[in-house]
Coordinates of C-alpha atoms in Angstrom, one line a residue:
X69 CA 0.0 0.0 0.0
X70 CA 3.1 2.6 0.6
X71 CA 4.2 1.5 -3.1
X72 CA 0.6 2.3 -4.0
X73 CA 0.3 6.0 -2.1
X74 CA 3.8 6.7 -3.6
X75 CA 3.0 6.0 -7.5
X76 CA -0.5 8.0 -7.2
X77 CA 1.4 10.6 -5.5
X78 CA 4.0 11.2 -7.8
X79 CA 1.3 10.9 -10.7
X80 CA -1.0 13.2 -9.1
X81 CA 2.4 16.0 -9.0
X82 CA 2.4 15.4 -13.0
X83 CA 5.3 13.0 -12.9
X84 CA 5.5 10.7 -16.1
X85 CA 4.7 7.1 -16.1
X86 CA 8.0 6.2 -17.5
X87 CA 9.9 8.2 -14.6
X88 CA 7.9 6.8 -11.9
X89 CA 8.0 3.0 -13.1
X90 CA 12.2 3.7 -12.9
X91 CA 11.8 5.1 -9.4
X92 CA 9.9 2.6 -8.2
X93 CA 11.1 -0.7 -9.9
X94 CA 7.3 -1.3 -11.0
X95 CA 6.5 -1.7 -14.7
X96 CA 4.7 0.3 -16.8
X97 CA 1.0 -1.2 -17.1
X98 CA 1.3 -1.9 -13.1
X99 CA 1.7 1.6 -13.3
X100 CA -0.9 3.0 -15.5
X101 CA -3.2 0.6 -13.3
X102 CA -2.7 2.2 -10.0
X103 CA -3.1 5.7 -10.7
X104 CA -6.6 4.5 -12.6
X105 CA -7.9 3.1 -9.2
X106 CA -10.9 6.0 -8.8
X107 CA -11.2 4.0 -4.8
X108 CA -9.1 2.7 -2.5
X109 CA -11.9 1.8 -0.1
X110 CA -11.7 -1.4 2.1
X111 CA -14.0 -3.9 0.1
X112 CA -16.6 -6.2 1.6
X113 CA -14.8 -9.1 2.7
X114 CA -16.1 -12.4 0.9
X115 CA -14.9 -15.8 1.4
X116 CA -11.8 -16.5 2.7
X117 CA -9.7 -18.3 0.3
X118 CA -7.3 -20.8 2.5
X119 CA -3.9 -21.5 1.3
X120 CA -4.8 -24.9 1.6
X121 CA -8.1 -27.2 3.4
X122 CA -5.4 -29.4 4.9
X123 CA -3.3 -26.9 6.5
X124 CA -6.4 -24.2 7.1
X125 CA -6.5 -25.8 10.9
X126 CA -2.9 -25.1 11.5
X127 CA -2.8 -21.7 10.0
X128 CA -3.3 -20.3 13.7
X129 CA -0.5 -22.2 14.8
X130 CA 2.0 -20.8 12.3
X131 CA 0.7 -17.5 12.7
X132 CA 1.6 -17.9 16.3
X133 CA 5.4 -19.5 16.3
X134 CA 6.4 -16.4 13.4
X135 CA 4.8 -13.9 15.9
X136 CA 6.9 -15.7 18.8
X137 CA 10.0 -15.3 16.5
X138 CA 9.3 -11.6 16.0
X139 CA 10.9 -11.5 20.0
X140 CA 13.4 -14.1 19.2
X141 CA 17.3 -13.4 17.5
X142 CA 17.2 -13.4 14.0
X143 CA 19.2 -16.8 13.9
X144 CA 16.6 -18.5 15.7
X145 CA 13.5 -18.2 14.3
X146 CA 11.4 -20.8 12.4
X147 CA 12.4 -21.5 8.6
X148 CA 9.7 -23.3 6.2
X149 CA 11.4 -26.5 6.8
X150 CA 11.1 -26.3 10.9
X151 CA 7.5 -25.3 10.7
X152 CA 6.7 -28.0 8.4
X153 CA 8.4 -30.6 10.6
X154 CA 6.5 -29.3 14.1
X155 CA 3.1 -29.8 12.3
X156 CA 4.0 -33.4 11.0
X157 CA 5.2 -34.7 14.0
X158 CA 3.7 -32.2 17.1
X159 CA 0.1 -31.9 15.1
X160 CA -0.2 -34.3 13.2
X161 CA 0.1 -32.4 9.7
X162 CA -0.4 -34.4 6.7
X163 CA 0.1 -31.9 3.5
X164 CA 3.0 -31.6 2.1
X165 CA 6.2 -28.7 2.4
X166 CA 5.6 -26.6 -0.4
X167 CA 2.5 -26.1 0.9
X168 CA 3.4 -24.6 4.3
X169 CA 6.6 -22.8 2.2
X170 CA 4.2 -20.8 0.3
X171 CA 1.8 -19.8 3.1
X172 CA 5.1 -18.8 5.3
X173 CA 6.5 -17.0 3.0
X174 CA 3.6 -15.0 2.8
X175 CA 3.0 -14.5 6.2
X176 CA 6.6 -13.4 6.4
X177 CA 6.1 -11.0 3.5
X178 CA 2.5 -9.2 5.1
X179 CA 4.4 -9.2 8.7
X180 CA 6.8 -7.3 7.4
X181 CA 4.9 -4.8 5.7
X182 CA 3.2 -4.2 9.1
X183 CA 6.6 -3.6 10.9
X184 CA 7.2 -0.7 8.2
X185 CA 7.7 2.1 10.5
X186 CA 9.2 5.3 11.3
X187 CA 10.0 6.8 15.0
X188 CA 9.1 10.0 16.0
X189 CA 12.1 12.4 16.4
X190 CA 13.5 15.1 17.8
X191 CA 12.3 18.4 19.6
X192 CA 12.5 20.7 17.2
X193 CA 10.7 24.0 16.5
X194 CA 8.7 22.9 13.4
X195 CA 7.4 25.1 10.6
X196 CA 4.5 24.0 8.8
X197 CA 3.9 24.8 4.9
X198 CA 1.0 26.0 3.6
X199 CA -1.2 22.6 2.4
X200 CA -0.5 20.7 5.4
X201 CA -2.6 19.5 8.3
X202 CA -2.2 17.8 12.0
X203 CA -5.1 15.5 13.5
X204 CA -5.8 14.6 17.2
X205 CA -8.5 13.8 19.6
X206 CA -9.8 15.8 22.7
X207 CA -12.9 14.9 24.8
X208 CA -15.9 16.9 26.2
X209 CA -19.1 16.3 27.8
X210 CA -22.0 16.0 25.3
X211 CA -25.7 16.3 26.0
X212 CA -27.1 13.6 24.0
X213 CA -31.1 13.5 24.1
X214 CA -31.2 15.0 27.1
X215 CA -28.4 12.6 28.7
X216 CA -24.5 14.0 29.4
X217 CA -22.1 12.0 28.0
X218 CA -18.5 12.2 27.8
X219 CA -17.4 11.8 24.0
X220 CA -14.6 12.3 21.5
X221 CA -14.3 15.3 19.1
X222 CA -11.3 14.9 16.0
X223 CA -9.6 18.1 15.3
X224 CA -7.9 18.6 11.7
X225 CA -6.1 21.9 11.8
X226 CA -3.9 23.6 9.1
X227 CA -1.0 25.1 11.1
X228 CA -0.1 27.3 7.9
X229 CA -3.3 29.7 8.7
X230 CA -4.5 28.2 12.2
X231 CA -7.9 27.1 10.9
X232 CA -9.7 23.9 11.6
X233 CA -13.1 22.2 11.6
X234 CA -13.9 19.4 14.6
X235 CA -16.0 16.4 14.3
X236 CA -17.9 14.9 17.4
X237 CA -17.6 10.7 17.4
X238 CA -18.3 8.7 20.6
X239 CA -15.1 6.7 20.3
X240 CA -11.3 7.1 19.0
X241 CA -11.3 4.1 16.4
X242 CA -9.9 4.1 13.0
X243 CA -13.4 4.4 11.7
X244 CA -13.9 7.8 13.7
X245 CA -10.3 9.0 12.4
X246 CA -11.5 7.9 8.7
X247 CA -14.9 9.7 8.6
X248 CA -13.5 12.7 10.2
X249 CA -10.6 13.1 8.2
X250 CA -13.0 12.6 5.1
X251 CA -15.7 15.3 6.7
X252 CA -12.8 18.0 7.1
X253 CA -11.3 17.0 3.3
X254 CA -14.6 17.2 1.8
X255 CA -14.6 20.9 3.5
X256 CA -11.5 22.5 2.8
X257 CA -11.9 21.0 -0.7
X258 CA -9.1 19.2 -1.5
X259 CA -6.0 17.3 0.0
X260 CA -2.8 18.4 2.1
X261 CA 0.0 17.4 1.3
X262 CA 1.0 15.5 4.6
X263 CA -0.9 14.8 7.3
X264 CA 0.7 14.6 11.2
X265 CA -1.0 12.2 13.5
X266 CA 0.1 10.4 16.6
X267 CA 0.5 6.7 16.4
X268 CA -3.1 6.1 18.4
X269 CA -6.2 5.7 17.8
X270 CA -6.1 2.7 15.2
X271 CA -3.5 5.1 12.9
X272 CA -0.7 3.5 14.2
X273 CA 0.5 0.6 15.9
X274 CA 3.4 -0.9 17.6
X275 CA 4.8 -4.4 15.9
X276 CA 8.0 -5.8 16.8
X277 CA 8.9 -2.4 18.5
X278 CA 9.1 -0.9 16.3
X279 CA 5.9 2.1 15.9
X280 CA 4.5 2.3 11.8
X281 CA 1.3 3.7 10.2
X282 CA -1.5 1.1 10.6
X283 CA -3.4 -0.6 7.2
X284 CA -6.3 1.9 7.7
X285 CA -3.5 4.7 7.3
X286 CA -1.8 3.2 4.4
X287 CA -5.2 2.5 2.2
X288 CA -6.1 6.1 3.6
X289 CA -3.5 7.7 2.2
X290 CA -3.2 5.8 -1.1
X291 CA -6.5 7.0 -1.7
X292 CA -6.3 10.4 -1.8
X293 CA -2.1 10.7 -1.9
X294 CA -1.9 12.1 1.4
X295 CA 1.2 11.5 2.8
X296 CA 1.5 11.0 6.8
X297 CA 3.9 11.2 9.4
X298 CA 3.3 9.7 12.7
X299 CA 4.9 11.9 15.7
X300 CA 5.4 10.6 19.6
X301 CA 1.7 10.9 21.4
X302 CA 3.7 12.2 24.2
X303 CA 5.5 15.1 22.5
X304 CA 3.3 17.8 22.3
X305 CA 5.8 20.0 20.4
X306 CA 5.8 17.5 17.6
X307 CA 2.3 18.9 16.7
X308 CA 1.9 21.3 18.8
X309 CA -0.9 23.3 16.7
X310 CA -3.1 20.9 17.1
X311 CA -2.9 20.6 20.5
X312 CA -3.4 24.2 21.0
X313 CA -6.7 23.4 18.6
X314 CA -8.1 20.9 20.5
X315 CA -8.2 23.2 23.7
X316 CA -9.6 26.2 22.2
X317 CA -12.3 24.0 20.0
X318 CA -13.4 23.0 23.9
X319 CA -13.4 26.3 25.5
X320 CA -15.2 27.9 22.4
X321 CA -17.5 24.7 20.8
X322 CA -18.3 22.8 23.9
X323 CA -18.7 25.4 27.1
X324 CA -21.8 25.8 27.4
X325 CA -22.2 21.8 27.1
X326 CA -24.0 21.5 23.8
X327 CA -27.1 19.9 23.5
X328 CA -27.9 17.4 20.0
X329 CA -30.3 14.6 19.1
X330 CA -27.6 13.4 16.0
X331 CA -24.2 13.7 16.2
X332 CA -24.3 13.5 12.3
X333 CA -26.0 16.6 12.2
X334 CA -24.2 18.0 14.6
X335 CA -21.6 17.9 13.1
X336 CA -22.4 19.2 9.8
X337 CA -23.6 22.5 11.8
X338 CA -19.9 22.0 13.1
X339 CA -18.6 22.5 9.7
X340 CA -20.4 25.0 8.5
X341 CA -19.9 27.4 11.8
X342 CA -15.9 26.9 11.4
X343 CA -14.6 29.7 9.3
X344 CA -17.0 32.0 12.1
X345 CA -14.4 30.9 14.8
X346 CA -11.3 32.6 12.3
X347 CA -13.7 35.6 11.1
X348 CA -12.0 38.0 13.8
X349 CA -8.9 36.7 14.8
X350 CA -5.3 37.4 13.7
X351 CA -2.4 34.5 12.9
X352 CA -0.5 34.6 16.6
X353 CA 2.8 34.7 14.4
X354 CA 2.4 36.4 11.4
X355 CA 0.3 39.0 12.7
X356 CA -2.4 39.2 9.3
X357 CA -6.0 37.3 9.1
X358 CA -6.6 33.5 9.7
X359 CA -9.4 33.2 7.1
X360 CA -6.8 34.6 4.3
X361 CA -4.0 32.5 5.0
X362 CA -6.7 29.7 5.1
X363 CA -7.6 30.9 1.5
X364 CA -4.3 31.0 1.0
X365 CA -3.5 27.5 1.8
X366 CA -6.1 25.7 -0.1
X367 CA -4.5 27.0 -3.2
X368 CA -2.3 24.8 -2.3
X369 CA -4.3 22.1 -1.8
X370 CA -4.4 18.7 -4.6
X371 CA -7.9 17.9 -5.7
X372 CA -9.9 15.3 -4.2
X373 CA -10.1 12.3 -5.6
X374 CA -13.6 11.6 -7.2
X375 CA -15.1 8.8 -5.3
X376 CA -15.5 9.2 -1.9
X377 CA -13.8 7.0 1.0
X378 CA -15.8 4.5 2.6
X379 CA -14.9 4.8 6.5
X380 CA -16.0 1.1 7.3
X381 CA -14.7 -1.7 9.2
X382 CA -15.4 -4.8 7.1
X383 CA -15.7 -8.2 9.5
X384 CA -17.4 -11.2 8.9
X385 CA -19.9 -12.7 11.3
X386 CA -22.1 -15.8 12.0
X387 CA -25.4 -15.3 13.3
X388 CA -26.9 -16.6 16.6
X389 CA -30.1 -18.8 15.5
X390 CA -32.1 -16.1 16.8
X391 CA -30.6 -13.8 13.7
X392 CA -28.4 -12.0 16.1
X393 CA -24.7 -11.1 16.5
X394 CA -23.0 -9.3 19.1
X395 CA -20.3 -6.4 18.2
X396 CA -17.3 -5.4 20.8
X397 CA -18.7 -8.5 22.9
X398 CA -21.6 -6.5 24.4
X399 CA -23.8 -4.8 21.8
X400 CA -26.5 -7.2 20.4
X401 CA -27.6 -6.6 16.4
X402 CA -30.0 -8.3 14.8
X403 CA -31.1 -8.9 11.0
X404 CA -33.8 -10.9 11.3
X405 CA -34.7 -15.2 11.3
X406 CA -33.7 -14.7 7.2
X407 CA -30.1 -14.5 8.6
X408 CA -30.2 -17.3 11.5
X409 CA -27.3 -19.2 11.3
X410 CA -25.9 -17.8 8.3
X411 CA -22.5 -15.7 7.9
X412 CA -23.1 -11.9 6.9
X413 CA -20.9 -9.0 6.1
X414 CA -20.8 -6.2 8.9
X415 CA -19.8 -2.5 7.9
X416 CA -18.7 -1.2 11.3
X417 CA -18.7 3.0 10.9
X418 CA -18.4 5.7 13.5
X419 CA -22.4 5.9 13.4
X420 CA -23.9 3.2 11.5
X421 CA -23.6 -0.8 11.4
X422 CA -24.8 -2.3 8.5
X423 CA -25.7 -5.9 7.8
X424 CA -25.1 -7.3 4.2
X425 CA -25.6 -10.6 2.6
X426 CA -22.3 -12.0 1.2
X427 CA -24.0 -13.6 -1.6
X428 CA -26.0 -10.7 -3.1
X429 CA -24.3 -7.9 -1.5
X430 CA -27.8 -6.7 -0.2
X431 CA -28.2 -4.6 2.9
X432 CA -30.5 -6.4 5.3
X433 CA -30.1 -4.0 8.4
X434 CA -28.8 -1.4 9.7
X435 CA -28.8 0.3 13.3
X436 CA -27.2 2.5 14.8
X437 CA -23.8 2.2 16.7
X438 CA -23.7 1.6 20.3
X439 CA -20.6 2.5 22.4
X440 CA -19.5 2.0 26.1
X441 CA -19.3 -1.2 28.1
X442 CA -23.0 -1.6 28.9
X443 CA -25.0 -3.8 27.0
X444 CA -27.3 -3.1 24.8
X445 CA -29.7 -4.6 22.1
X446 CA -30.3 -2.8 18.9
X447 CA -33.0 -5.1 17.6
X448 CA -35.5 -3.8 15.3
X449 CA -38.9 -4.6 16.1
X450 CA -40.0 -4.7 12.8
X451 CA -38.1 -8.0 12.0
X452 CA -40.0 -9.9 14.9
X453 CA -43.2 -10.0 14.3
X454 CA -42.8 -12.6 11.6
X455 CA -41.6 -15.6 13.9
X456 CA -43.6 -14.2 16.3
X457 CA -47.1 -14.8 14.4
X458 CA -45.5 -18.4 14.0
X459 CA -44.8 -19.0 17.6
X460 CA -47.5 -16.5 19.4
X461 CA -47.0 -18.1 22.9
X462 CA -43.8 -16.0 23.0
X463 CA -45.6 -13.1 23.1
X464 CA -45.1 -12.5 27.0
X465 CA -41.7 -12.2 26.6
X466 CA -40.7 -10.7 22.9
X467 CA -39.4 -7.7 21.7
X468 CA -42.7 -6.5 19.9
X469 CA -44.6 -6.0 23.2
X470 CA -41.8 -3.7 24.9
X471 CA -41.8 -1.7 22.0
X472 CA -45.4 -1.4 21.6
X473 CA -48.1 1.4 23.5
X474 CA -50.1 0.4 26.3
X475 CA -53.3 0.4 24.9
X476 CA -52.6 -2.1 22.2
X477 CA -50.5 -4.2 24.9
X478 CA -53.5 -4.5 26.6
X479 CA -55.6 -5.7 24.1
X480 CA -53.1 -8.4 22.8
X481 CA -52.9 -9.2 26.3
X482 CA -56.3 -10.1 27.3
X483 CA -56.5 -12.3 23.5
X484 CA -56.3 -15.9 23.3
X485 CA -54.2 -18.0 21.1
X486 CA -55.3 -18.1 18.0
X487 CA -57.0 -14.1 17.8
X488 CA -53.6 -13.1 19.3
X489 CA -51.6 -14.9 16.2
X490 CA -54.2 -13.1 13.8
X491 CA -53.6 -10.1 15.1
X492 CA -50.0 -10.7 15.1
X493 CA -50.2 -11.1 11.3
X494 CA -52.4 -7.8 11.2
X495 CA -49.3 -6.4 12.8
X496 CA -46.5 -7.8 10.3
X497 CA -48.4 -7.3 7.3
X498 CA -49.0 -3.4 8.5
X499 CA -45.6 -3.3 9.6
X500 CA -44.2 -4.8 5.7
X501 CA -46.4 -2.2 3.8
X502 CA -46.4 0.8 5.8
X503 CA -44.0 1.0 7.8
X504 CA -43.0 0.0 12.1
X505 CA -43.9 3.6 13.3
X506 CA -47.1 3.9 11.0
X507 CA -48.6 0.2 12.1
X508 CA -48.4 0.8 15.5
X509 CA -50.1 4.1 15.0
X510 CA -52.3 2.8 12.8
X511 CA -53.1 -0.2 15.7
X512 CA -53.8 2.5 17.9
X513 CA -56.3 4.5 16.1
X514 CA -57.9 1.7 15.1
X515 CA -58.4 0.4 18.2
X516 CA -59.6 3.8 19.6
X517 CA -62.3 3.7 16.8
X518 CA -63.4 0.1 16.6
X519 CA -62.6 -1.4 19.8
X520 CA -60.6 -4.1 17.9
X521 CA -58.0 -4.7 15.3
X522 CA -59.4 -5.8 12.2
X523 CA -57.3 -5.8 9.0
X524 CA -59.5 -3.4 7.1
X525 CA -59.3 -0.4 9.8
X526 CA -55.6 -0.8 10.6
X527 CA -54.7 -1.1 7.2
X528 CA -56.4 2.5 6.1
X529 CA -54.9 3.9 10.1
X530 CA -51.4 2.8 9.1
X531 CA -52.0 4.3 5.5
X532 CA -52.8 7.5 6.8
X533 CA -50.3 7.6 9.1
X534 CA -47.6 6.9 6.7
X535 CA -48.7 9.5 4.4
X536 CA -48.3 11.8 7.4
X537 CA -52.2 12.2 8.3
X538 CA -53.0 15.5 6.6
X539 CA -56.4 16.2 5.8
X540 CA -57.3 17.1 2.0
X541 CA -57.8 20.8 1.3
X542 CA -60.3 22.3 -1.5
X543 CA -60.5 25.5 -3.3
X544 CA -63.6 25.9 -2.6
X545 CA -66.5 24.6 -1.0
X546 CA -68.4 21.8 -2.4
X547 CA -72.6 22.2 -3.2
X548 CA -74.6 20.0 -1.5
X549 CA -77.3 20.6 -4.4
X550 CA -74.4 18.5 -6.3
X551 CA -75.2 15.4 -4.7
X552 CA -78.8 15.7 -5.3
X553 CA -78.6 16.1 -8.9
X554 CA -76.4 13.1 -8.8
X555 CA -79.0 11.1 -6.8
X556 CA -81.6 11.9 -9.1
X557 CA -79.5 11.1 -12.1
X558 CA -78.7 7.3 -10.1
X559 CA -82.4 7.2 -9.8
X560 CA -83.4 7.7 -13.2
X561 CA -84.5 10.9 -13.1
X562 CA -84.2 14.2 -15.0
X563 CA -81.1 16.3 -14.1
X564 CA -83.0 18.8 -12.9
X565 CA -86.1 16.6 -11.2
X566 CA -88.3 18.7 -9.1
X567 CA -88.3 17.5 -4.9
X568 CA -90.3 15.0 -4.0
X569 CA -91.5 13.7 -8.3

């Protein structure tokens, strides 16, 4: 992936293909190729390819005695031969050596491209150029629906003219860092040159001791040729802008404590109200405006890239029979009985999870992210009342009674078995046509009308619910003597019979 960020850099500085397939031993076509790639965003994961179905068991294994050797002398570390002997005779291995050559050699090869790092140095005065940026994280308390919280907000400032937006996230994961380095690129309008981050926060990592840009950075990067630099978390100077940033986005943004229903909304206002902060103030070194050295350094800014990043986590998950899965151990998901059993794709982002089929690539949830270490379950009512109808002696205990009023829990309540699964199915068929939020309404008012729950009246409730309940406005108001004339007509009589012929 550095090979990658490096061609697409020097073609994106106008650099011929020629020149860069001599700099970088690559050929020509390999060349032409990579700086083609319109998106370097992590792909949904599919199958899993194993090197081999007889050593796929022992992969683990490996994986584990060339990570022991990482903390061993170099002279004393397993070759393809010793590795191969330990599984014939320790596990009972019984594939043959080119095999496990080829998967260690691989191994070796994707290690060591992990272990590509570059220490922090030095505690120097820096100067920044116009075109580059630092990123860090500070935390504030956040009123969230009327609840205080105590969440993350990512800071991207340009030292050149001392401008930066901040995002609000709950957490400091490399999906945060991705979708907030994407929010603050998209608002600039373009990309710096180099970026300056320390090595937390999933950017970078520590791997034989040595501390290098994680894979989220690297694919980053390549994407829109941005090049980083990782500096010491506990060197302030090392990016000291950004440190002043975060402390004056907290004292300005977040005193009073701010109170939002979506953080995603939130934060767009965020964007928007950031070149307000700079409107006044004065660069404290170069003595002239903020907001014209700003203008001033997205001149020289490169152009974004034209398809956007996609700040997901991929995994790959097996559902519970129930349709569920549970993310960071504690958060329960679900997407439905459809999915019982069955392995799904899971895009993990700073505010959204979504479930996809890893057949047809569909989406078949979504919910929103839970953080923190309490648990919690995201299920959707709307995918339970289908098993539900088929097993309505559950009802007692399910999902779809918590989340429904009182008044139609009462009803339910007081039902026997087989009214109870008819009005179940009243439910779910609502609930598929209309809408969750628009059947239960549409229960409600039909209930409050009929006494009961028949199809017929919940169907039309839910309807005009969905469609937002208005009432239909004329012109003008109708004639009554129209209906007459049309009665007479339906009779047989003249158009313009005379009262009581």
């Amino acid at each position: 992936m550095d090979k990658t960020g490096d061609m697409r850099g020097r073609g994106s500085r106008g650099e011929p293909i020629a020149s860069i397939s001599r700099s970088t031993g690559v050929s020509e076509p390999t060349v032409r190729k990579h700086l083609r790639m319109e998106d370097l965003s992590p792909s949904r994961p599919g199958r899993r390819i194993a090197e081999s179905e007889l050593l796929e068991p022992y992969e683990a294994t490996i994986d584990a005695w060339l990570l022991d050797d990482c903390r061993n002398w170099r002279r004393q570390r397993h070759t393809a031969t010793r590795a191969f002997v330990r599984l014939r005779d320790e596990k009972g291995y019984g594939g043959s050596y080119s095999t496990v050559q080829r998967y260690v050699r691989r191994r070796r090869e994707g290690m060591a491209e992990e272990g590509d790092a570059r220490d922090a140095q030095g505690y120097l005065r820096l100067s920044w150029l116009p075109g580059e940026c630092q990123v860090d994280f500070g935390e504030a308390d956040l009123g969230v629906r009327g609840v205080v919280t105590r969440g993350r907000y990512l800071t991207v400032s340009l030292p050149h003219p001392g401008v930066g937006p901040a995002q609000v996230f709950w957490g400091e994961t490399s999906e945060c860092v991705r979708q907030g380095l994407r929010n603050a690129l998209e608002f600039v309008g373009g990309v710096p040159a180099r970026a300056a981050s320390d090595n937390a926060a999933g950017v970078g990592g520590r791997v034989c001791g040595e501390v290098g840009p994680s894979e989220m950075l690297r694919r980053l990067s390549a994407h829109y040729c941005l090049g980083h630099t990782l500096t010491n978390p506990y060197s302030g100077n090392e990016k000291g802008n950004v440190e002043a940033k975060v402390g004056y986005h907290r004292r300005s943004l977040f005193v009073p404590v701010p109170q939002m229903h979506d953080a995603e909304a939130f934060n767009e206002r965020l964007l928007r109200d950031s070149p307000d902060m700079s409107a006044e103030k004065r660069h404290h070194g170069l003595g002239v405006p903020e907001l014209g050295l700003f203008e001033e350094g997205r001149a020289a800014l490169a152009e974004l890239p034209p398809a956007g990043y996609q700040c997901v986590r991929w995994e790959t998950r097996r559902r519970s029979r129930q349709g569920v899965l549970a993310l960071g151990g504690t958060h329960r998901c679900s997407a439905g009985p459809a999915c019982a059993g069955k392995e799904v794709a899971v895009a993990v982002g700073a505010f959204r999870v979504r479930v996809v089929d890893e057949g047809t690539g569909e989406v078949v949830a979504e919910h929103e992210r839970e953080w923190g270490s309490v648990p919690t379950d995201s299920s959707d009512p709307a995918l339970r009342p289908r098993p539900l109808c088929m097993r309505p002696t559950g009802w007692r205990d399910s999902v779809v009674r918590q989340s429904l009023p009182r008044e139609p829990v009462e009803f339910l309540d007081g039902e026997g078995g087989a009214d109870l699964g008819r009005d179940l199915r009243v439910l779910r068929d609502a609930s598929a046509q209309h809408g969750w939020e628009a059947a239960v309404r549409g229960m409600g008012a039909a209930l409050r009308a009929t006494g009961g729950v028949g199809g017929a009246s919940v169907e039309l409730s839910a309807a005009v619910a969905a469609s937002g309940g208005t009432r239909a406005e004329y012109g003008e108001e109708p004639d009554p003597g129209e209906y007459d004339r049309a009665v007479g007509l339906a009779g047989g009589g003249g158009g313009h019979a005379a009262p009581g012929a």
